[in-house]
Coordinates of C-alpha atoms in Angstrom, one line a residue:
Chain D
M1 CA -6.3 -23.5 -18.0
S2 CA -2.7 -24.1 -17.6
V3 CA 0.7 -23.2 -19.6
D4 CA 3.1 -25.5 -21.1
A5 CA 6.9 -24.7 -21.2
A6 CA 6.8 -23.1 -24.7
T7 CA 3.7 -20.6 -23.5
V8 CA 6.0 -19.6 -20.5
R9 CA 8.7 -18.8 -23.2
R10 CA 6.2 -16.8 -25.0
I11 CA 4.8 -15.0 -22.2
A12 CA 8.4 -14.0 -21.0
H13 CA 9.2 -12.6 -24.3
L14 CA 6.0 -10.6 -24.6
A15 CA 6.8 -9.1 -21.2
R16 CA 10.3 -8.6 -22.4
I17 CA 12.0 -10.7 -19.5
A18 CA 14.8 -13.0 -20.3
V19 CA 14.3 -16.3 -18.9
T20 CA 16.8 -19.2 -18.8
D21 CA 16.1 -22.9 -19.6
D22 CA 16.6 -23.6 -15.7
E23 CA 14.0 -21.2 -14.8
V24 CA 11.1 -22.3 -17.2
P25 CA 9.9 -25.4 -15.3
H26 CA 9.8 -23.4 -11.9
L27 CA 8.0 -20.4 -13.6
Q28 CA 5.5 -22.9 -15.2
G29 CA 4.7 -24.3 -11.9
E30 CA 4.0 -21.2 -10.4
L31 CA 2.0 -19.5 -13.0
N32 CA 0.0 -22.6 -13.1
A33 CA -0.7 -22.5 -9.4
I34 CA -1.8 -18.9 -9.8
L35 CA -3.9 -19.8 -13.1
A36 CA -5.5 -22.7 -10.8
F37 CA -6.5 -20.3 -8.2
V38 CA -8.2 -17.7 -10.5
E39 CA -9.9 -20.5 -12.2
Q40 CA -12.7 -20.2 -9.5
L41 CA -14.0 -17.2 -11.4
S42 CA -15.4 -19.3 -14.1
E43 CA -18.2 -20.4 -11.3
V44 CA -19.7 -16.7 -11.2
D45 CA -22.5 -16.0 -13.4
V46 CA -21.6 -12.8 -15.2
E47 CA -24.3 -12.6 -17.7
G48 CA -25.2 -9.1 -18.5
V49 CA -22.9 -7.6 -15.8
E50 CA -20.9 -4.7 -17.1
P51 CA -17.1 -4.8 -16.5
M52 CA -15.9 -2.3 -14.2
T53 CA -14.2 0.6 -15.9
S54 CA -14.0 3.1 -13.0
V55 CA -14.4 2.4 -9.2
T56 CA -15.5 5.9 -8.3
P57 CA -18.6 7.2 -10.3
M58 CA -17.1 10.3 -11.9
D59 CA -16.5 11.7 -15.2
M60 CA -12.8 11.7 -16.4
K61 CA -11.6 15.1 -16.0
K62 CA -9.9 16.7 -19.2
R63 CA -7.2 19.2 -19.2
A64 CA -6.9 22.0 -21.5
D65 CA -4.9 21.0 -24.6
A66 CA -2.3 23.6 -23.8
V67 CA 1.5 23.5 -23.5
N68 CA 2.0 24.1 -19.5
D69 CA 5.3 22.4 -19.0
G70 CA 8.7 21.8 -20.8
E71 CA 12.2 23.3 -21.1
I72 CA 13.4 20.9 -18.7
A73 CA 15.4 18.5 -20.8
D74 CA 18.2 18.4 -18.3
Q75 CA 15.7 16.8 -15.7
I76 CA 14.1 14.4 -18.0
V77 CA 17.6 12.7 -18.8
A78 CA 19.0 13.3 -15.4
N79 CA 18.3 9.6 -14.5
A80 CA 19.2 7.9 -17.8
P81 CA 21.7 5.3 -17.8
A82 CA 22.9 6.3 -21.1
P83 CA 22.3 10.3 -22.0
E84 CA 24.1 12.0 -24.5
N85 CA 23.2 15.8 -25.4
H86 CA 19.7 15.4 -24.1
F87 CA 19.1 12.1 -26.1
F88 CA 18.6 8.7 -24.7
L89 CA 21.2 6.1 -26.2
V90 CA 20.0 2.7 -27.3
P91 CA 21.4 -0.3 -29.1
K92 CA 21.1 0.3 -32.9
V93 CA 17.5 -0.3 -33.8
V94 CA 17.5 0.2 -37.7
E95 CA 20.0 -1.5 -39.7
Chain K
M1 CA 13.0 14.7 29.6
T2 CA 10.7 12.0 28.5
D3 CA 11.6 10.0 25.7
L4 CA 10.3 12.1 23.0
T5 CA 10.0 8.8 20.6
T6 CA 7.2 7.5 22.7
L7 CA 4.9 10.3 22.4
T8 CA 1.7 10.2 20.1
L9 CA 1.9 12.6 16.9
A10 CA -1.0 14.6 18.9
Q11 CA 1.0 14.8 22.1
A12 CA 4.2 16.0 20.0
R13 CA 2.2 18.6 18.2
D14 CA 1.0 20.0 21.5
G15 CA 4.6 19.9 23.0
L16 CA 5.9 21.8 20.2
A17 CA 2.9 24.5 20.3
D18 CA 3.7 25.0 23.9
K19 CA 7.3 24.8 23.4
S20 CA 8.1 22.0 25.7
F21 CA 10.6 20.9 23.2
T22 CA 11.7 22.0 19.8
S23 CA 11.3 20.2 16.5
L24 CA 14.9 19.7 16.1
E25 CA 15.2 18.0 19.7
L26 CA 12.1 15.8 18.6
T27 CA 13.9 15.0 15.1
E28 CA 17.4 14.3 16.8
A29 CA 15.5 11.8 19.3
H30 CA 14.2 10.1 16.3
L31 CA 17.4 10.0 14.4
A32 CA 19.2 8.6 17.3
A33 CA 16.4 5.8 17.8
M34 CA 16.7 5.0 14.1
A35 CA 20.6 4.7 14.3
Q36 CA 20.1 2.2 17.3
A37 CA 17.2 0.2 15.4
R38 CA 19.3 -0.6 12.1
A39 CA 18.6 -4.4 12.9
L40 CA 15.1 -3.9 12.0
N41 CA 16.1 -2.6 8.3
T42 CA 12.9 -0.4 8.4
Y43 CA 14.6 2.6 6.6
V44 CA 16.3 1.9 3.3
L45 CA 17.7 5.6 3.3
E46 CA 18.0 7.9 6.4
T47 CA 17.8 11.6 5.5
P48 CA 19.5 13.2 8.8
D49 CA 20.5 16.4 6.8
E50 CA 17.2 17.0 5.3
A51 CA 15.4 16.2 8.5
R52 CA 17.5 18.5 10.7
A53 CA 17.0 21.4 8.1
M54 CA 13.3 20.8 7.9
A55 CA 13.3 20.7 11.6
R56 CA 15.0 24.1 12.0
A57 CA 12.7 25.6 9.4
A58 CA 9.9 24.4 11.4
D59 CA 11.3 25.5 14.6
E60 CA 11.5 29.1 12.9
K61 CA 7.9 29.1 11.9
I62 CA 6.6 27.7 15.2
A63 CA 8.6 30.7 16.9
K64 CA 6.9 33.3 14.6
G65 CA 3.7 31.6 15.5
E66 CA 3.1 30.1 11.9
V67 CA 2.1 26.6 12.8
G68 CA 1.2 24.2 10.2
P69 CA -0.9 21.3 11.1
L70 CA 2.1 18.9 11.0
A71 CA 4.6 21.7 12.0
G72 CA 7.8 20.2 13.2
I73 CA 6.5 16.5 13.1
P74 CA 9.1 14.1 12.3
L75 CA 7.7 11.4 9.6
G76 CA 9.0 8.4 7.4
V77 CA 8.1 8.0 3.9
K78 CA 7.5 4.7 2.0
D79 CA 10.0 4.3 -0.8
L80 CA 7.2 4.3 -3.4
F81 CA 6.9 8.4 -2.8
A82 CA 9.0 10.2 -5.2
T83 CA 11.1 12.9 -3.2
R84 CA 12.9 15.3 -5.1
G85 CA 16.6 15.1 -4.7
V86 CA 16.2 12.0 -2.6
R87 CA 16.8 8.2 -4.0
T88 CA 13.6 6.5 -4.6
T89 CA 13.6 2.9 -5.6
A90 CA 10.4 1.2 -4.8
C91 CA 13.0 -1.3 -3.2
S92 CA 13.6 -2.7 -6.8
K93 CA 17.2 -3.0 -8.3
I94 CA 15.6 -1.9 -11.7
L95 CA 15.2 1.9 -10.4
D96 CA 18.9 1.6 -9.3
D97 CA 20.0 5.1 -7.8
F98 CA 16.8 7.0 -9.3
T99 CA 16.6 10.4 -7.9
P100 CA 13.4 12.2 -8.8
T101 CA 13.5 15.9 -10.1
Y102 CA 10.0 16.1 -8.5
E103 CA 8.0 15.3 -5.5
S104 CA 4.7 13.4 -4.9
T105 CA 1.7 15.3 -4.0
V106 CA 1.1 13.5 -0.9
T107 CA 4.6 14.4 0.3
T108 CA 4.2 17.8 -1.0
Q109 CA 1.2 18.2 1.0
L110 CA 2.9 16.9 4.4
W111 CA 5.9 19.4 3.8
R112 CA 3.3 21.9 3.2
D113 CA 2.1 21.2 6.5
G114 CA 5.2 21.6 8.2
A115 CA 6.2 17.9 8.5
V116 CA 10.0 16.6 8.6
M117 CA 11.3 14.0 6.5
L118 CA 13.6 11.3 8.4
G119 CA 14.0 9.0 5.6
K120 CA 12.6 6.6 3.1
L121 CA 10.9 3.3 4.5
N122 CA 11.5 -0.3 3.2
N123 CA 8.7 -2.1 1.4
D124 CA 8.1 -5.2 -1.0
E125 CA 9.4 -4.6 -4.5
F126 CA 7.0 -2.4 -6.3
A127 CA 4.6 -2.9 -3.4
M128 CA 4.3 -6.6 -4.5
G129 CA 4.1 -8.7 -1.3
S130 CA 2.5 -9.2 2.0
S131 CA 5.7 -9.7 4.2
N132 CA 8.1 -7.3 2.9
E133 CA 10.4 -10.2 1.9
T134 CA 10.6 -9.2 -1.7
S135 CA 12.4 -5.9 -1.1
C136 CA 15.8 -5.7 -3.0
F137 CA 17.1 -4.4 0.4
G138 CA 16.0 -7.5 2.3
P139 CA 13.2 -8.0 4.6
A140 CA 12.3 -5.3 7.2
V141 CA 11.8 -6.9 10.8
N142 CA 8.7 -6.7 13.0
P143 CA 9.5 -5.3 16.3
W144 CA 7.3 -7.5 17.7
R145 CA 8.3 -11.2 18.7
R146 CA 6.7 -14.1 19.8
E147 CA 6.8 -14.4 23.8
G148 CA 10.0 -16.5 24.7
S149 CA 11.3 -16.7 21.0
D150 CA 13.7 -14.6 19.3
A151 CA 12.7 -15.7 15.7
K152 CA 12.4 -12.6 13.5
L153 CA 9.0 -12.0 12.4
V154 CA 7.8 -10.0 9.1
P155 CA 6.0 -6.9 9.6
G156 CA 3.6 -7.4 6.6
G157 CA 3.6 -6.0 3.6
S158 CA 4.0 -4.1 1.2
S159 CA 4.4 -1.2 3.6
G160 CA 6.5 -3.3 6.1
G161 CA 9.1 -0.7 6.8
S162 CA 6.5 1.8 7.5
A163 CA 4.5 -0.1 9.8
A164 CA 7.7 -1.4 11.5
A165 CA 9.1 2.2 12.0
V166 CA 5.9 3.4 13.4
A167 CA 5.5 0.5 15.8
A168 CA 9.2 0.8 16.9
G169 CA 9.0 4.5 17.6
L170 CA 11.4 5.4 14.7
C171 CA 8.9 8.3 13.4
L172 CA 5.6 9.5 14.7
G173 CA 3.6 8.4 11.5
A174 CA 4.6 7.3 8.0
T175 CA 3.1 7.1 4.6
G176 CA 2.0 3.9 2.9
T177 CA 0.1 2.7 0.0
D178 CA -2.5 0.1 -0.1
T179 CA -3.5 -1.9 -3.4
G180 CA -4.8 -5.1 -1.8
G181 CA -4.1 -4.7 2.0
S182 CA -0.6 -3.3 2.0
I183 CA -1.7 -0.6 4.7
R184 CA -4.1 -2.4 6.8
Q185 CA -2.2 -5.9 6.9
P186 CA 1.3 -4.6 8.3
A187 CA -0.7 -2.2 10.6
A188 CA -2.3 -5.3 12.0
F189 CA 1.0 -7.0 12.2
A190 CA 2.6 -4.3 14.0
G191 CA 0.0 -3.5 16.4
I192 CA -0.7 0.1 15.0
V193 CA -3.4 1.9 13.0
G194 CA -3.4 2.1 9.3
I195 CA -6.2 3.5 6.9
K196 CA -6.5 3.1 3.3
P197 CA -8.9 6.0 2.2
T198 CA -11.5 5.8 -0.7
Y199 CA -10.1 5.5 -4.1
G200 CA -9.5 9.1 -5.3
R201 CA -9.2 10.9 -1.7
C202 CA -5.4 10.9 -2.2
S203 CA -3.5 11.8 -5.2
R204 CA -1.4 9.1 -6.8
W205 CA 0.8 11.6 -8.5
G206 CA 4.3 10.7 -7.7
I207 CA 3.7 7.5 -6.4
V208 CA 5.3 4.5 -8.2
A209 CA 2.5 2.9 -9.8
F210 CA 1.7 -0.8 -9.3
A211 CA -2.2 -1.2 -10.2
S212 CA -3.7 2.1 -10.9
S213 CA -7.3 1.3 -10.4
L214 CA -6.6 -0.1 -7.0
D215 CA -3.7 2.0 -5.5
Q216 CA -4.2 4.4 -2.8
A217 CA -2.0 6.4 -0.3
G218 CA -2.9 6.4 3.3
P219 CA -1.2 6.9 6.8
F220 CA 0.2 4.8 9.6
A221 CA 0.2 6.2 13.0
R222 CA 0.2 4.8 16.7
T223 CA -3.3 6.1 17.3
V224 CA -6.6 6.5 15.6
R225 CA -6.3 10.2 16.3
D226 CA -2.9 10.5 14.8
S227 CA -3.9 8.7 11.5
A228 CA -6.8 11.2 11.2
I229 CA -4.3 14.1 11.6
L230 CA -2.1 12.5 8.9
L231 CA -5.0 11.8 6.5
R232 CA -6.3 15.3 6.4
S233 CA -2.8 16.7 5.2
M234 CA -2.4 13.8 2.7
A235 CA -5.9 14.0 1.1
G236 CA -7.3 16.3 -1.3
H237 CA -8.0 17.0 -5.1
D238 CA -5.1 17.2 -7.5
P239 CA -5.3 18.1 -11.0
K240 CA -2.4 16.0 -12.0
D241 CA -4.1 12.8 -11.0
T242 CA -7.3 12.7 -13.1
T243 CA -8.8 9.8 -10.7
S244 CA -8.3 12.3 -7.5
V245 CA -11.8 13.5 -6.4
D246 CA -12.5 17.3 -6.3
R247 CA -14.3 17.2 -2.9
D248 CA -13.4 18.9 0.3
V249 CA -11.3 17.4 3.0
P250 CA -12.9 17.1 6.3
D251 CA -11.5 17.8 9.6
Y252 CA -10.9 14.0 10.4
E253 CA -9.6 14.5 13.7
A254 CA -13.0 16.2 14.9
A255 CA -14.7 12.6 14.2
V256 CA -12.3 11.0 16.7
G257 CA -14.4 10.9 20.0
R258 CA -17.7 11.4 18.1
S259 CA -20.5 9.0 19.8
V260 CA -21.1 5.7 17.4
K261 CA -24.6 5.4 19.2
G262 CA -27.3 4.3 16.6
L263 CA -24.6 3.5 14.0
R264 CA -25.5 0.3 12.3
I265 CA -22.3 -2.0 11.8
G266 CA -22.5 -5.1 9.6
I267 CA -21.0 -8.3 10.3
P268 CA -20.4 -10.1 7.0
K269 CA -21.1 -13.8 7.5
E270 CA -18.9 -14.6 4.3
Y271 CA -15.9 -13.4 6.3
R272 CA -16.6 -16.3 8.6
L273 CA -13.8 -18.7 7.0
D274 CA -13.6 -22.4 7.3
G275 CA -10.9 -23.3 9.6
M276 CA -10.5 -19.5 10.9
P277 CA -8.2 -19.9 14.1
Q278 CA -10.3 -19.3 17.2
E279 CA -8.5 -16.3 18.5
I280 CA -9.5 -14.5 15.1
E281 CA -13.1 -15.5 15.7
K282 CA -13.0 -14.4 19.4
L283 CA -11.3 -11.1 18.5
W284 CA -13.9 -10.2 16.1
T285 CA -16.8 -11.2 18.4
Q286 CA -15.1 -9.1 21.0
G287 CA -14.8 -6.2 18.6
A288 CA -18.6 -6.5 18.2
D289 CA -19.2 -6.4 21.8
W290 CA -17.5 -3.3 22.4
L291 CA -19.3 -1.7 19.6
K292 CA -22.4 -2.6 21.0
A293 CA -21.7 -1.5 24.3
A294 CA -21.0 2.0 22.8
G295 CA -24.3 2.2 21.6
A296 CA -23.9 0.6 17.9
E297 CA -26.3 -1.7 16.5
L298 CA -24.8 -4.8 15.2
V299 CA -26.4 -6.7 12.0
E300 CA -25.4 -9.6 10.0
V301 CA -25.1 -8.7 6.6
S302 CA -24.1 -10.7 3.3
L303 CA -21.6 -10.2 0.8
P304 CA -21.8 -13.0 -1.5
H305 CA -19.1 -12.5 -3.9
T306 CA -16.4 -12.1 -1.2
R307 CA -14.5 -15.3 -2.3
Y308 CA -14.2 -14.1 -5.6
A309 CA -12.2 -10.9 -4.6
L310 CA -8.9 -12.4 -4.3
P311 CA -8.8 -14.4 -7.7
A312 CA -10.3 -11.4 -9.6
Y313 CA -7.6 -9.3 -7.6
Y314 CA -4.9 -11.6 -9.0
I315 CA -6.0 -11.0 -12.5
V316 CA -6.8 -7.2 -12.4
A317 CA -3.7 -6.1 -10.4
P318 CA -1.1 -8.1 -12.4
A319 CA -2.7 -6.9 -15.5
E320 CA -2.5 -3.4 -14.5
A321 CA 1.3 -4.2 -13.1
S322 CA 2.2 -5.6 -16.4
S323 CA 1.1 -2.3 -18.1
N324 CA 2.9 0.0 -15.5
L325 CA 5.9 -1.8 -15.2
A326 CA 6.5 -1.7 -19.0
R327 CA 8.2 1.6 -18.6
Y328 CA 11.4 0.0 -16.8
D329 CA 13.2 -0.6 -20.0
G330 CA 16.6 0.5 -19.3
V331 CA 16.5 3.5 -21.5
R332 CA 15.0 6.7 -19.4
Y333 CA 16.0 5.9 -16.0
G334 CA 17.3 3.1 -13.9
A335 CA 19.7 0.3 -14.3
R336 CA 20.4 -1.1 -18.0
A337 CA 21.7 -4.5 -18.8
P338 CA 23.5 -4.6 -22.1
G339 CA 22.3 -6.8 -25.0
G340 CA 23.2 -7.4 -28.5
N341 CA 20.2 -5.3 -29.9
I342 CA 17.4 -3.3 -28.4
V343 CA 15.0 -6.2 -27.5
E344 CA 17.8 -8.2 -25.9
M345 CA 18.6 -5.1 -24.0
Y346 CA 14.9 -4.6 -22.6
E347 CA 14.9 -8.5 -21.8
N348 CA 18.3 -8.6 -20.0
T349 CA 17.5 -5.3 -18.0
R350 CA 14.3 -6.6 -16.9
A351 CA 15.6 -10.2 -16.0
A352 CA 18.3 -8.5 -13.8
G353 CA 16.4 -5.7 -12.5
F354 CA 13.2 -7.2 -11.4
G355 CA 12.8 -9.7 -8.5
A356 CA 11.0 -13.2 -8.7
E357 CA 7.5 -12.0 -7.2
V358 CA 7.6 -8.9 -9.8
K359 CA 8.4 -11.2 -12.8
R360 CA 5.7 -13.6 -11.6
R361 CA 3.1 -10.8 -11.7
V362 CA 4.3 -9.2 -14.8
M363 CA 4.2 -12.4 -16.6
I364 CA 0.6 -13.4 -15.2
G365 CA -0.6 -10.0 -16.2
T366 CA 0.9 -10.2 -19.8
Y367 CA -0.8 -13.5 -20.0
V368 CA -4.3 -12.6 -19.0
L369 CA -4.1 -9.4 -21.3
S370 CA -2.6 -11.3 -24.5
A371 CA -4.7 -12.1 -27.5
G372 CA -7.2 -14.8 -27.0
Y373 CA -7.2 -14.7 -23.0
Y374 CA -8.4 -11.2 -22.4
D375 CA -12.0 -12.2 -22.4
A376 CA -11.6 -15.3 -20.2
Y377 CA -9.5 -13.7 -17.7
Y378 CA -9.4 -9.9 -17.7
L379 CA -13.0 -9.0 -18.7
R380 CA -14.4 -11.6 -16.7
A381 CA -12.4 -10.5 -13.5
Q382 CA -13.7 -6.8 -14.2
K383 CA -17.2 -8.0 -14.5
V384 CA -16.8 -9.7 -10.9
R385 CA -15.4 -6.6 -9.8
T386 CA -18.6 -5.0 -10.7
L387 CA -20.5 -7.6 -8.5
I388 CA -18.2 -7.3 -5.5
K389 CA -18.7 -3.5 -5.4
K390 CA -22.5 -4.2 -5.9
D391 CA -22.5 -6.4 -2.8
F392 CA -21.0 -3.4 -0.7
E393 CA -23.7 -1.2 -2.2
D394 CA -26.6 -3.3 -1.5
C395 CA -25.3 -3.5 2.2
F396 CA -24.8 0.1 2.6
A397 CA -28.3 0.8 1.1
Q398 CA -29.9 -1.2 4.0
G399 CA -28.5 1.6 6.2
V400 CA -25.3 -0.1 7.3
H401 CA -22.7 2.5 8.2
A402 CA -19.7 0.6 8.4
I403 CA -18.7 -3.2 8.2
L404 CA -16.6 -4.9 11.0
T405 CA -14.2 -7.8 9.9
P406 CA -10.8 -9.2 11.2
A407 CA -7.8 -7.5 9.5
T408 CA -5.8 -10.5 8.8
P409 CA -6.4 -14.4 9.1
S410 CA -3.4 -14.7 11.4
A411 CA -0.8 -12.6 13.5
A412 CA 2.6 -12.1 12.0
F413 CA 4.6 -15.0 10.6
A414 CA 8.3 -15.5 10.8
I415 CA 10.5 -14.4 8.0
G416 CA 11.0 -17.3 5.5
E417 CA 7.9 -19.3 6.8
K418 CA 5.9 -18.7 3.8
A419 CA 8.5 -18.8 1.2
G420 CA 7.0 -22.3 0.1
A421 CA 6.8 -23.0 -3.6
D422 CA 3.1 -22.0 -3.9
P423 CA 2.7 -18.1 -4.4
V424 CA -0.9 -18.4 -3.5
E425 CA -0.4 -19.0 0.2
M426 CA 1.2 -15.9 0.4
Y427 CA -1.7 -14.3 -1.3
L428 CA -4.2 -15.5 1.3
N429 CA -2.9 -12.9 3.8
D430 CA -5.0 -10.3 2.0
I431 CA -8.4 -12.2 2.1
F432 CA -10.2 -9.7 4.2
T433 CA -8.5 -6.6 2.7
V434 CA -8.6 -7.1 -0.9
T435 CA -12.5 -6.6 -1.4
V436 CA -12.1 -3.0 -0.1
N437 CA -9.7 -2.1 -2.8
M438 CA -11.8 -4.1 -5.4
A439 CA -14.7 -2.0 -4.4
G440 CA -12.5 1.3 -3.9
L441 CA -14.0 1.8 -0.5
P442 CA -12.3 3.0 2.8
G443 CA -11.0 0.6 5.3
I444 CA -9.1 0.9 8.6
A445 CA -7.2 -1.4 10.7
V446 CA -7.0 -0.9 14.5
P447 CA -5.2 -3.2 16.9
A448 CA -7.9 -5.0 19.2
G449 CA -6.0 -7.9 20.8
S450 CA -3.1 -10.4 21.1
D451 CA -2.8 -13.9 19.9
A452 CA -1.5 -16.7 22.2
Q453 CA 2.0 -15.9 21.6
G454 CA 1.6 -12.2 22.5
L455 CA 1.5 -10.9 18.8
P456 CA -0.9 -8.1 18.1
L457 CA -4.0 -8.8 16.0
G458 CA -6.0 -6.3 14.3
L459 CA -9.9 -5.5 13.4
Q460 CA -10.8 -3.9 10.2
L461 CA -13.7 -1.5 9.7
I462 CA -15.0 -0.8 6.2
G463 CA -16.7 2.4 5.4
R464 CA -19.0 3.9 2.7
P465 CA -17.2 5.9 -0.1
F466 CA -15.8 9.1 1.4
D467 CA -16.9 8.4 4.9
E468 CA -13.6 8.0 6.3
E469 CA -14.9 10.0 9.4
T470 CA -17.3 7.1 10.6
L471 CA -14.0 4.8 10.3
F472 CA -12.2 7.1 12.8
S473 CA -15.1 7.3 15.4
V474 CA -15.8 3.7 15.5
G475 CA -12.1 2.8 15.2
E476 CA -11.5 5.0 18.4
V477 CA -14.3 3.0 20.2
I478 CA -12.1 -0.1 19.6
E479 CA -8.9 1.5 20.5
Q480 CA -10.4 2.9 23.7
A481 CA -11.5 -0.5 24.5
A482 CA -8.3 -2.6 23.5
G483 CA -5.8 -0.2 24.8
R484 CA -2.4 0.7 23.0
F485 CA 0.0 -2.1 21.9
A486 CA 3.6 -1.4 22.2
P487 CA 6.6 -3.9 21.6
P488 CA 9.1 -4.4 24.3
R489 CA 12.3 -3.0 22.9
W490 CA 15.0 -5.8 22.1
W491 CA 16.8 -4.2 19.4

């Protein structure tokens, strides 16, 4: 399978990465090189094979459903690019 | 006084214990070496104030006889590990001046055991790369050069800064992470030892995530013994990482020097690639001969799905990365680029903050997970992964204790040499290492020889799950036979 320019733009939008028109042909070439490389997987007979979900055979540990942390709003927003009174500011979302 | 930066970690530990020198002296020697080695671009942040404070604290404890396993030992930390109050960037512009308010579990354990932090080490952006060239701080430089040439070589990647710093004597050991070979390949390129432990052996908590089902932390050091000492401190169960394994951590150092007599070492025929350089072939045979001479039994084994590991990896790893890196949205931390609305803000932030390789992988990951392609790519890759793991299980079920392979298909290459249009060429660097991540197994790279241009080459040993001890025992046999490798100082 290979991707066309429109698909490159669609993937970029899904990935939330702005791309310029100049970048599209280059990205298209690179993505197609990678997709051509992974194409060899279609040779493998995977009939009846379970997909791997955990590389180490172990049960997922579960924690108690209890509050064990909190009251650290200062720390939570300490690295935010636009914090205000313990809130994260973003461009207007709802008109 | 001898140059304290040329000691092994074990020698430094003994010297501190018998009061031949203090941790502060040891630390100052390393800080001075770092200041003279800035041309190597290994540290992206030096933390001399923290280092001196930690060294003084270690000296006080040593004076009182409270000696932790790493008391007073100066180390470097890959910039992928969150360090409280110390900038952590994953070498990406998108993290900007991110300063964690918490400490990763692995580094917490190193400081618990008395180690001293010298600074944060260069790596490929978000650990995506095999040459350290994708770092937003520019490439780290390998202290090794080809004979008669002053061309700058890559130290490998992604943990290139860690490998270069350890090889150049800018720390006694360093942390790394390995998702497809990011500890073992740079260790081989720099002529040092690097081990990726079994998946689940070290906590991933507080490490910037790349591909969560593959990422594992591990140490770099100049000897097998030193790496065993470091791994003991780094490993262990952590309730904050649900994939970390609740299992005792053995005294790995005790495995160093243990006899390998009677161990069965597998030589996988599928690793004998067409067009493999003769010197790699020779190195591999030499390694097998050394192990045979030490009493191990060498057997040919088959891992039939080997050739599919790299393509499956380039589906699984980008898929997980696209999900993990969704958090970099310009809202909660890191850099933000303005936009007319929130989606534009996200798109502009991520376009400006991510480098080319990261964008490529996030986009590939997004594509293989998108509606209509999930089964064809992602689900199939996860099935192939099951087959790759089964290959190893079958091999170990036949009584094989460890598998010997080359670590890399070549020695270090020059900066810029593989910057061609096709990203796949760079990916091929991990051809011998990536299978190990796909199967969650432990793997160690040990320097074993040199190429025709005088550059170090490494061999890899792959072990059974949670049997790092055998890797240390067998690795030390190679180390004893091959000797140590130290680059001539030119920087």
